[in-house]
Amino acid sequence: MLEEHTASTYCARRRSKRMPGHYLPMQFRDDINGLRAVSVAAVVLYHFGVFPFSGGFVGVDVFFVISGYLMTAVILADQRGLLSFYAARAVRIVPALALLCVVILALGWFILSPAEYRATAAQAVASLGFFSNIANWWREGDYFAPTSLSNWFLHTWSLSVEWQFYMLYPLLLLGLRVARASCKAIRITITAIFLLSLAASVYASSNYASASFYLLPMRAWEMLLGALVYLNGDLKVSFTGRKIAAYAGLVTIVSSALLFTSEDTWPSYLALLPTGGAALVILSADKTNLINTAIFQWLGRASYSIYLWHWPVVVGTRFFEIESTAFVIVAGILISCVLGFASYFMIELPTARTLKETRSATGRAVSALSPIPIIGILAAAIIWKHGIPDRVPEAVNKVLQVEAEAARFTGACDNPQTGCTIGAGPLRAIMIGDSLSLNLAPAAQAAYGSEGGSILLFAYGGCPTVFGAQIPRFGHTHRCADFNATAWKTILTLPDVPVFIVNRTPVYIEGFNEMSGGPFAIFNGERYRSAGERKSAFLDHAVSTLCIMASLRRVVFVNSIPEIPFNVPRGLARRMMFDVNAPDVAISRSAHSVRTVTSDEIGKRTAEKCGVSVLDPLPYLCDAKRCFGSREQRPLYRDSNHLSHAGSAVLVPMFETFLEAGE
């Protein structure tokens, strides 16, 4: 997003005897522009789910390296001052971003529910205020989670990281420059900060994954790598060496986009591969590279606007529940490019040309930034008015209230030494599982409570009840194996009552049903080479776990609850905004059966092998052909997979049947 420069560096210029104290003129570099095209293509293909670009998110890492390189070049070569630098950045970034915010907020008036509209307005404020990375980290958490598909401005996190870097990094460089620091001193300073940031990234990626992904301190090293490339760009390399470096860099970037997945710890040290590849391409300054060709140059010039518009198109396909067929994917990519080029030619270029005529840097900055307070006031009004609920029928607002339902009990359910008690009276049953158990426990208590009794619940989100299970996606702070081991020890000290096992089992085997990737379970630190190997390992460990439990307690395995591929209250409300008598949300029963083949096999094997009882929720949530997310416009789920209070009530007869059978 900055002007490209020649390969000649600040340090090389300072050593120049022919031009002491002067700087070479800035020149456009086709190879860097082409590298932008590679970056945005990787990101777009990844977000649209194009196989095999499972690691296309590395395109953002490449963007960071480019920005660091060009920012360093601009600051050290440009003698017009800091204000001029910030004005140029504002002119480059804000107008197109402001248009995106206006369009989405305008469309939101007609298509978004009040809760969604309020959230989208808050996201727009965070984007224009360049703190969306912090907001996403604080509110959303996992970039790769299904909830990200409801955030129309999720992708602006990277712009915020860059802008925050813009605010701080120039001050460091100018301070070094004013202090007349030698090139060696500048390199040492930048290298030291680079290493500190990289170390923080490696540590945080394993322990605080979301913070490491979104926040500047753990991302700065990628931009500083670009800075180091610039500061060392005067290295003497042969023509052949440059060609080799350029293509080696491209191969590394493309390989990263093909080989990495959302399950990898990111950015951490793994990001050294795509960022190192970008550094090689920039360092080579190869003018005959493949990315110097016309198609890469066109994409590169509009890369910023394409990046801005592609994500709302992705979210739009999910919002309107459009199936991701090959046709839809191709159409989505083409629409993203059309919108991107329209933004480039109609917003970016005209704005840059118009503001270029303003001689004052202050005037350029004020003009470029002027849309921010206007849009900010509009968005603030939407937030203050709670998404303006008067826009939609009252029935829609009633449906959306289900999403905010809280658990009807309190206590530290994720404490494996105590659990939490539901109901009053003697202990009648125990339930252990992931967050789904929080929704089924009230149903079990309602069945047992009719005879006077309580349920003890051990629930740890994102943790299947399988001994030794680890979920790398959640980092080292997610102690699933420890929770299961300790909770089981606690259970063995309690009265001999039925132990119900409740999990969203398919997600640990198949991944998310809402999007690619998932919180896959591993055992003994192993990474599985194929989906079949992963399924087999989970099945074996799950059967072993339940049989161990069944040898000491009465174990009841609850088969998988149907999963809906979107947030049910929001999806139903969305339909009702266009038709107040919209049909209920449902998926085909066959789709559920395909997804639960392995998890259903766990129940079958343990029932035959070690006498585990199996409860099946399908007769209560499905008919012969469909599994319902709502009934009579009443959501049975509070999101895509957690049952609502109404959904939980539907399963009370399932537990009553178990009781009546005297098991």
XYZ file of C-alpha atoms in Angstrom:
663
model
C 0.000 0.000 0.000
C 3.024 2.250 -0.378
C 4.934 3.543 -3.379
C 7.625 1.191 -4.657
C 11.277 2.155 -4.675
C 14.415 1.154 -6.466
C 16.650 -1.472 -4.940
C 19.132 1.220 -3.913
C 18.913 1.741 -0.160
C 19.350 4.568 2.290
C 22.629 3.117 3.467
C 23.903 2.777 -0.083
C 22.997 6.395 -0.755
C 24.779 7.594 2.360
C 27.933 5.888 1.137
C 27.618 7.374 -2.307
C 30.455 9.769 -3.148
C 28.717 11.055 -6.245
C 25.592 12.182 -4.429
C 26.580 12.948 -0.806
C 23.554 13.797 1.336
C 21.184 13.284 -1.573
C 18.673 10.554 -2.388
C 17.875 8.710 -5.566
C 14.408 9.324 -6.994
C 11.628 6.884 -6.199
C 10.779 4.433 -8.956
C 7.910 1.988 -9.332
C 8.939 -1.653 -8.909
C 6.937 -4.095 -10.988
C 8.158 -7.092 -9.008
C 6.756 -5.720 -5.732
C 3.491 -4.858 -7.453
C 3.374 -8.411 -8.799
C 4.067 -9.750 -5.323
C 0.991 -7.894 -4.132
C -1.006 -9.751 -6.780
C 0.282 -13.094 -5.491
C -0.631 -12.082 -1.943
C -4.183 -10.988 -2.652
C -4.801 -13.987 -4.902
C -3.753 -16.352 -2.110
C -6.042 -14.663 0.403
C -9.048 -14.539 -1.937
C -8.687 -18.170 -2.997
C -8.403 -19.240 0.633
C -11.430 -17.316 1.800
C -13.569 -18.702 -1.016
C -12.478 -22.210 -0.052
C -10.692 -23.012 -3.305
C -8.795 -26.291 -3.107
C -5.878 -26.687 -2.446
C -5.165 -23.207 -1.031
C -5.649 -24.250 2.597
C -2.950 -21.809 3.713
C -3.837 -18.835 1.538
C -4.032 -16.680 4.651
C -0.215 -16.373 4.334
C -0.920 -13.682 1.752
C -1.452 -11.233 4.615
C 1.980 -12.097 6.012
C 3.487 -11.312 2.614
C 1.629 -7.980 2.579
C 3.214 -7.125 5.920
C 6.719 -7.701 4.580
C 6.000 -5.495 1.568
C 4.645 -2.738 3.810
C 7.665 -2.849 6.107
C 10.051 -2.616 3.176
C 8.259 0.262 1.472
C 7.594 2.143 4.695
C 11.272 2.077 5.579
C 12.197 3.240 2.111
C 9.708 6.110 2.189
C 10.746 7.388 5.610
C 14.487 7.213 5.031
C 14.340 8.566 1.490
C 11.608 11.173 1.839
C 12.675 14.534 3.246
C 9.192 16.066 3.230
C 8.505 15.217 6.869
C 6.401 12.964 9.022
C 3.110 14.762 8.390
C 3.553 14.280 4.661
C 4.090 10.564 5.246
C 0.899 10.235 7.300
C -1.073 12.267 4.770
C 0.039 9.935 1.987
C -1.022 6.902 3.995
C -4.434 8.406 4.750
C -4.999 9.260 1.083
C -4.087 5.704 0.121
C -6.153 3.822 2.700
C -9.127 5.791 4.027
C -11.303 6.728 0.981
C -11.804 3.157 -0.272
C -12.310 1.867 3.275
C -14.835 4.620 3.984
C -16.831 3.672 0.877
C -16.892 0.042 1.990
C -18.267 1.082 5.402
C -20.971 3.259 3.853
C -22.110 0.543 1.450
C -22.286 -2.168 4.108
C -24.094 0.047 6.621
C -26.565 1.123 3.934
C -27.265 -2.470 2.900
C -27.440 -3.464 6.545
C -30.478 -1.252 7.053
C -32.452 -3.570 4.771
C -30.971 -7.010 5.454
C -29.503 -7.114 8.973
C -31.346 -7.875 12.160
C -30.984 -5.304 14.977
C -28.311 -7.333 16.785
C -26.374 -7.884 13.558
C -26.737 -4.242 12.536
C -25.471 -3.020 15.894
C -22.514 -5.413 15.760
C -21.721 -4.403 12.175
C -21.800 -0.706 13.102
C -19.357 -1.409 15.933
C -17.131 -3.291 13.500
C -17.233 -0.336 11.103
C -16.133 2.017 13.891
C -13.273 -0.303 14.785
C -12.217 -0.487 11.142
C -12.207 3.271 10.571
C -10.579 3.823 13.949
C -7.892 1.280 12.995
C -8.324 -0.845 16.083
C -10.327 -3.693 14.518
C -7.498 -6.119 15.239
C -7.890 -5.350 18.943
C -11.691 -5.521 18.713
C -11.581 -8.853 16.886
C -9.164 -10.266 19.423
C -11.348 -9.069 22.286
C -14.754 -10.011 20.857
C -14.297 -12.735 18.268
C -11.226 -14.600 19.449
C -10.389 -17.207 16.829
C -9.914 -15.816 13.298
C -10.523 -19.290 11.865
C -13.710 -20.015 13.850
C -17.147 -20.142 12.146
C -18.252 -16.984 13.999
C -15.827 -15.004 11.824
C -18.199 -15.504 8.885
C -20.684 -13.087 10.460
C -18.180 -10.217 10.728
C -18.379 -8.100 7.569
C -15.213 -6.214 8.536
C -13.101 -9.064 9.879
C -10.437 -8.602 7.187
C -9.721 -5.025 8.214
C -7.719 -6.341 11.179
C -4.622 -6.353 8.960
C -5.143 -2.699 7.987
C -5.305 -1.831 11.683
C -2.064 -3.663 12.397
C -0.353 -1.768 9.588
C -1.768 1.586 10.682
C -0.623 1.042 14.270
C 2.809 0.216 12.895
C 2.659 3.422 10.824
C 2.052 5.407 13.999
C 5.041 4.039 15.901
C 7.708 2.879 13.473
C 8.357 6.231 11.714
C 9.068 7.822 15.084
C 11.773 5.237 15.713
C 13.357 5.708 12.288
C 13.236 9.480 12.428
C 14.707 9.398 15.930
C 17.608 7.307 14.648
C 17.995 9.596 11.688
C 17.993 12.757 13.806
C 20.556 11.120 16.073
C 22.673 10.564 12.938
C 22.816 6.863 13.693
C 25.054 4.869 11.420
C 23.593 2.283 9.096
C 25.092 -0.382 11.322
C 23.337 1.081 14.374
C 20.028 1.233 12.509
C 20.387 -2.390 11.409
C 21.246 -3.542 14.927
C 18.286 -1.673 16.421
C 15.807 -3.021 13.874
C 17.229 -6.533 14.172
C 16.911 -6.480 17.964
C 13.251 -5.418 17.819
C 12.629 -7.958 15.049
C 13.987 -10.785 17.208
C 12.014 -9.680 20.268
C 8.773 -9.549 18.280
C 9.466 -12.932 16.658
C 10.163 -14.492 20.056
C 6.927 -13.017 21.409
C 5.065 -14.414 18.404
C 6.472 -17.918 18.873
C 5.591 -17.934 22.574
C 2.168 -16.330 22.247
C 1.123 -18.471 19.264
C 1.280 -21.547 21.482
C -0.135 -19.955 24.626
C -2.278 -16.993 23.532
C -3.147 -17.888 19.950
C -5.699 -15.152 19.284
C -3.502 -12.375 20.688
C -0.553 -13.611 18.655
C -2.609 -13.614 15.477
C -4.188 -10.170 15.845
C -1.954 -7.904 17.889
C 0.898 -5.702 16.683
C 3.650 -6.787 19.116
C 3.477 -10.330 17.718
C 3.126 -9.166 14.109
C 5.680 -6.347 13.995
C 8.528 -8.724 13.123
C 6.971 -9.430 9.717
C 7.077 -5.746 8.779
C 10.502 -5.358 10.348
C 11.710 -8.199 8.126
C 10.776 -6.002 5.188
C 12.698 -3.162 6.814
C 15.802 -5.353 7.136
C 15.500 -6.299 3.475
C 15.574 -2.619 2.577
C 18.505 -1.862 4.879
C 20.472 -4.725 3.336
C 19.271 -4.233 -0.212
C 22.656 -3.033 -1.463
C 24.134 -6.526 -1.301
C 25.993 -7.457 -4.465
C 24.216 -10.382 -6.119
C 24.766 -11.723 -9.636
C 22.031 -11.762 -12.252
C 21.725 -15.539 -11.897
C 21.627 -15.243 -8.130
C 18.781 -12.741 -8.356
C 16.792 -15.048 -10.634
C 17.283 -17.978 -8.283
C 16.323 -15.885 -5.250
C 13.204 -14.523 -6.952
C 11.846 -17.899 -8.000
C 12.864 -19.571 -4.746
C 10.896 -16.888 -2.923
C 7.822 -17.380 -5.100
C 7.966 -21.157 -4.706
C 8.203 -20.740 -0.935
C 5.172 -18.429 -0.832
C 3.040 -20.641 -3.064
C 4.098 -23.774 -1.177
C 3.099 -22.126 2.091
C -0.314 -21.284 0.660
C -0.765 -24.925 -0.365
C 0.696 -26.748 2.628
C -0.314 -24.792 5.722
C -3.813 -25.025 7.196
C -5.873 -23.251 9.835
C -4.837 -26.011 12.233
C -1.211 -24.869 12.222
C -0.004 -22.643 15.040
C 0.117 -19.198 13.437
C 2.028 -16.989 12.912
C 4.835 -18.314 15.155
C 8.037 -19.473 13.444
C 6.043 -21.084 10.610
C 5.357 -17.644 9.151
C 9.091 -17.333 8.477
C 8.514 -19.412 5.344
C 6.118 -17.128 3.421
C 7.679 -13.955 4.836
C 11.151 -15.254 4.000
C 9.923 -15.986 0.493
C 8.624 -12.425 0.177
C 11.961 -11.102 1.427
C 13.807 -13.087 -1.252
C 11.565 -11.769 -4.020
C 12.005 -8.158 -2.897
C 15.735 -8.538 -2.311
C 16.255 -10.037 -5.767
C 14.745 -6.989 -7.543
C 14.354 -9.223 -10.594
C 12.869 -7.267 -13.486
C 12.240 -10.335 -15.661
C 10.200 -12.325 -13.155
C 6.890 -14.014 -14.000
C 5.083 -11.634 -11.654
C 6.199 -8.710 -13.785
C 3.732 -9.758 -16.506
C 0.583 -7.798 -17.309
C -2.011 -9.852 -15.407
C 0.004 -9.699 -12.176
C 0.530 -5.971 -12.631
C -3.195 -5.346 -13.061
C -4.077 -7.397 -10.019
C -1.296 -5.789 -8.024
C -2.466 -2.257 -8.693
C -6.012 -3.048 -7.543
C -4.926 -5.474 -4.800
C -5.931 -3.187 -1.926
C -9.467 -2.653 -3.214
C -9.858 -6.325 -4.170
C -8.807 -7.237 -0.645
C -11.334 -4.791 0.794
C -14.290 -6.082 -1.214
C -13.685 -9.819 -1.408
C -14.494 -10.555 2.249
C -17.972 -8.949 2.242
C -18.721 -11.077 -0.829
C -17.625 -14.185 1.105
C -19.759 -13.207 4.105
C -22.660 -12.417 1.770
C -22.712 -15.939 0.353
C -22.937 -17.334 3.872
C -25.427 -14.697 4.964
C -27.879 -15.660 2.223
C -27.181 -19.378 2.782
C -25.827 -19.852 -0.730
C -24.195 -23.237 -1.175
C -20.511 -23.047 -2.098
C -20.684 -24.742 -5.490
C -17.960 -24.298 -8.093
C -20.166 -21.796 -9.931
C -20.779 -19.743 -6.778
C -17.064 -19.698 -5.944
C -16.047 -18.552 -9.436
C -18.825 -15.956 -9.477
C -17.798 -14.704 -6.042
C -14.169 -14.281 -7.090
C -15.181 -12.458 -10.274
C -17.540 -10.153 -8.359
C -14.745 -9.407 -5.881
C -12.411 -8.445 -8.724
C -15.042 -6.307 -10.455
C -15.804 -4.439 -7.232
C -12.095 -4.122 -6.507
C -11.242 -2.649 -9.886
C -14.270 -0.345 -9.708
C -13.052 0.920 -6.339
C -9.519 1.350 -7.714
C -10.530 3.342 -10.783
C -13.431 5.263 -9.259
C -12.158 5.914 -5.724
C -8.445 5.278 -5.266
C -7.089 6.941 -8.409
C -9.436 9.975 -8.530
C -8.938 10.687 -4.833
C -5.157 10.450 -5.118
C -5.113 12.755 -8.163
C -7.437 15.303 -6.590
C -5.665 15.484 -3.239
C -2.264 15.569 -4.927
C -3.154 19.095 -6.048
C -3.443 20.140 -2.412
C 0.021 21.408 -1.550
C -0.419 21.339 2.198
C 0.190 17.975 3.842
C -2.252 19.019 6.558
C -4.904 19.741 3.946
C -4.400 16.364 2.291
C -4.591 14.554 5.617
C -7.728 16.393 6.754
C -9.461 15.799 3.420
C -8.615 12.094 3.379
C -9.624 11.567 7.010
C -12.819 13.655 6.861
C -15.161 10.706 6.142
C -14.155 9.005 9.403
C -16.024 11.264 11.889
C -19.083 11.427 9.629
C -19.374 7.665 9.286
C -18.386 7.270 12.919
C -21.318 9.424 14.071
C -23.700 7.427 11.859
C -22.381 4.125 13.214
C -22.499 5.401 16.793
C -26.171 6.265 16.333
C -26.877 2.725 15.142
C -25.062 1.333 18.177
C -26.819 3.703 20.573
C -30.212 2.752 19.101
C -29.381 -0.965 19.493
C -29.485 -1.641 15.775
C -32.756 0.314 15.344
C -35.189 -2.544 16.100
C -38.158 -0.558 14.790
C -36.944 -1.431 11.283
C -38.072 -5.041 11.626
C -41.231 -6.893 12.723
C -41.558 -7.644 16.451
C -41.557 -11.376 15.681
C -38.001 -11.024 14.375
C -36.810 -9.373 17.582
C -38.446 -12.136 19.620
C -36.567 -14.797 17.663
C -33.264 -13.000 18.168
C -33.708 -12.924 21.940
C -32.968 -16.662 21.957
C -29.360 -15.983 20.935
C -28.755 -14.156 24.208
C -30.073 -16.975 26.396
C -27.803 -17.729 29.311
C -27.352 -20.977 31.181
C -30.004 -21.471 33.849
C -27.488 -22.449 36.486
C -24.271 -21.076 37.880
C -21.014 -22.524 39.115
C -17.585 -23.459 37.876
C -18.645 -26.307 35.592
C -15.152 -26.338 34.068
C -13.556 -27.066 37.454
C -12.716 -30.784 37.204
C -12.509 -31.124 40.975
C -15.945 -29.763 41.803
C -18.105 -29.402 38.686
C -21.393 -27.575 39.150
C -24.668 -28.796 40.574
C -27.994 -28.419 38.757
C -31.112 -28.805 40.828
C -31.499 -29.771 44.461
C -31.633 -32.994 46.379
C -29.572 -36.174 46.245
C -27.182 -36.758 43.352
C -29.057 -38.716 40.682
C -26.670 -38.506 37.705
C -23.399 -37.036 36.446
C -22.776 -35.477 33.052
C -19.373 -34.776 31.493
C -18.626 -33.235 28.120
C -17.831 -30.121 26.154
C -19.983 -26.970 25.960
C -22.921 -28.914 24.479
C -23.399 -30.574 27.853
C -24.297 -27.174 29.306
C -27.458 -27.303 27.199
C -28.387 -30.945 27.766
C -27.809 -30.997 31.505
C -31.014 -28.999 32.231
C -32.991 -31.563 30.201
C -31.520 -34.423 32.221
C -32.179 -32.589 35.482
C -35.776 -31.949 34.450
C -36.243 -35.692 34.012
C -34.492 -36.649 37.249
C -35.774 -33.638 39.146
C -39.377 -34.832 38.830
C -38.420 -37.527 41.338
C -36.312 -35.146 43.415
C -32.627 -35.018 42.658
C -29.729 -33.114 41.160
C -27.220 -33.451 38.325
C -23.485 -32.816 38.711
C -21.979 -31.359 35.520
C -18.361 -31.284 34.368
C -18.199 -29.166 31.196
C -15.108 -27.851 29.418
C -15.611 -26.054 26.110
C -13.885 -27.543 23.080
C -12.874 -30.704 24.961
C -14.170 -34.139 23.909
C -14.506 -36.704 26.667
C -11.651 -38.877 25.420
C -8.643 -39.599 27.595
C -5.444 -38.022 26.278
C -7.203 -35.783 23.752
C -5.400 -32.570 22.839
C -6.783 -29.737 20.704
C -3.806 -27.897 19.123
C -6.079 -25.194 17.719
C -6.677 -23.836 21.229
C -3.009 -23.740 22.271
C -1.199 -25.041 25.324
C -3.468 -23.201 27.757
C -6.355 -25.455 26.735
C -5.903 -28.347 29.165
C -8.329 -30.875 27.754
C -6.379 -34.008 28.704
C -5.830 -32.719 32.245
C -9.500 -31.814 32.622
C -10.715 -35.264 31.570
C -8.226 -37.093 33.802
C -8.984 -34.991 36.874
C -12.756 -34.961 36.348
C -12.777 -38.749 36.062
C -10.812 -39.101 39.292
C -13.374 -36.852 40.968
C -16.271 -38.884 39.557
C -14.800 -42.085 41.012
C -15.046 -40.568 44.504
C -18.778 -39.878 44.078
C -21.800 -42.169 44.461
C -22.326 -44.772 41.727
C -24.866 -43.001 39.520
C -25.216 -42.937 35.706
C -22.540 -40.922 33.886
C -23.788 -39.228 30.692
C -21.241 -38.394 27.986
C -22.257 -35.399 25.845
C -20.030 -33.856 23.156
C -20.132 -32.262 19.762
C -18.165 -35.285 18.602
C -18.216 -34.732 14.795
C -16.388 -31.405 15.065
C -13.303 -33.094 16.533
C -13.322 -35.692 13.757
C -14.679 -33.965 10.641
C -14.028 -30.324 11.513
C -16.537 -27.477 11.435
C -19.666 -27.950 9.369
C -19.918 -24.168 8.883
C -16.500 -23.761 7.230
C -13.224 -25.539 6.530
C -10.884 -26.521 9.357
C -11.811 -27.372 12.892
C -10.651 -28.123 16.432
C -9.326 -31.546 15.462
C -8.263 -33.798 18.310
C -4.827 -35.408 18.422
C -3.301 -37.931 20.806
C 0.246 -38.227 22.122
C 1.238 -35.147 20.136
C 0.793 -36.933 16.791
C -0.223 -35.082 13.631
C -2.176 -37.310 11.272
C -1.337 -37.534 7.599
C -4.909 -38.025 6.408
C -8.521 -37.587 7.482
C -8.916 -41.359 7.602
C -5.987 -41.707 9.982
C -7.397 -38.959 12.188
C -10.856 -40.583 12.321
C -9.411 -43.992 13.107
C -7.294 -42.592 15.961
C -10.239 -40.737 17.502
C -12.508 -43.775 17.219
C -9.994 -46.062 18.902
C -9.265 -43.655 21.756
C -12.955 -42.836 22.295
C -13.942 -46.504 22.461
C -11.066 -47.218 24.838
C -12.082 -44.296 27.084
C -15.743 -45.278 27.303
C -14.903 -48.907 27.988
C -12.562 -47.920 30.824
C -15.333 -45.759 32.275
C -17.955 -48.465 31.775
C -15.869 -50.953 33.745
C -16.272 -48.738 36.820
C -19.526 -46.816 36.305
C -22.796 -46.952 34.387
C -21.984 -44.966 31.240
C -24.530 -43.429 28.870
C -23.278 -42.119 25.521
C -25.504 -39.477 23.914
C -25.333 -39.581 20.137
C -24.585 -36.390 18.222
C -26.989 -33.475 18.222
C -27.714 -32.328 14.622
C -25.557 -29.341 13.627
C -26.993 -26.487 11.584
C -24.511 -24.813 9.197
C -25.371 -21.316 10.445
C -26.604 -19.437 13.505
C -30.245 -20.517 13.821
C -31.789 -17.422 15.506
C -30.025 -15.115 13.059
C -30.837 -17.279 10.061
C -34.512 -17.568 10.991
C -34.754 -13.851 11.767
C -33.142 -13.053 8.427
C -35.756 -15.102 6.610
C -38.570 -13.512 8.598
C -37.381 -10.018 7.691
C -38.360 -10.820 4.120
C -41.287 -13.094 4.969
C -42.793 -13.061 8.448
C -44.266 -16.518 7.737
C -40.949 -17.979 6.605
C -40.563 -21.764 6.930
C -38.627 -23.255 9.816
C -34.887 -23.877 9.659
C -33.946 -27.475 8.885
C -31.259 -29.668 7.358
C -31.660 -33.027 5.674
C -31.413 -36.033 7.942
C -29.160 -37.703 5.389
C -26.646 -34.826 5.660
C -26.531 -35.340 9.402
C -26.064 -39.092 8.980
C -23.118 -38.621 6.621
C -21.400 -36.300 9.068
C -21.889 -38.567 12.083
C -20.751 -41.915 10.667
C -17.665 -42.108 12.906
C -19.296 -40.622 16.013
C -22.255 -43.009 15.693
C -19.780 -45.875 15.411
C -18.426 -44.959 18.863
C -21.824 -45.651 20.400
C -22.311 -48.896 18.463
C -18.913 -50.334 19.341
C -19.018 -49.427 23.027
C -22.556 -50.765 23.385
C -21.480 -54.111 21.938
C -18.042 -54.291 23.523
C -18.535 -52.963 27.034
C -22.249 -52.433 27.684
C -22.419 -48.656 27.280
C -26.006 -47.381 26.973
C -26.726 -45.129 23.988
C -29.314 -42.336 23.804
C -30.356 -41.021 20.396
C -31.694 -37.432 20.184
C -32.749 -37.736 16.526
C -36.314 -38.993 17.141
C -36.939 -35.825 19.156
C -35.239 -33.310 16.841
C -35.886 -34.854 13.422
C -38.619 -36.436 11.333
C -38.017 -39.045 8.641
C -36.364 -36.560 6.268
C -35.328 -33.436 8.153
C -33.662 -32.325 11.380
C -35.074 -29.051 12.638
C -33.306 -25.941 13.830
C -36.628 -24.345 14.724
C -40.250 -25.342 15.158
C -43.163 -22.989 14.598
C -40.596 -20.188 14.292
C -39.182 -20.965 17.713
C -35.406 -21.584 17.573
C -34.278 -24.894 19.053
C -30.671 -23.635 19.011
C -29.079 -20.462 20.311
C -26.372 -20.653 17.618
C -25.474 -23.385 15.128
C -24.972 -26.284 17.517
C -25.873 -25.347 21.120
C -29.487 -26.021 22.041
C -31.693 -23.209 23.274
C -33.933 -23.544 26.320
C -36.709 -24.697 23.991
C -34.392 -27.190 22.321
C -33.259 -28.548 25.645
C -36.882 -29.021 26.699
C -37.507 -31.124 23.576
C -34.995 -33.699 24.873
C -36.497 -34.118 28.353
C -38.552 -37.140 27.130
C -35.323 -38.784 25.929
C -33.971 -38.816 29.464
C -37.374 -39.768 30.896
C -37.437 -42.801 28.603
C -34.017 -43.819 29.926
C -35.302 -43.522 33.491
C -38.485 -45.474 32.761
C -36.423 -48.271 31.237
C -34.771 -48.596 34.635
C -31.253 -48.439 33.244
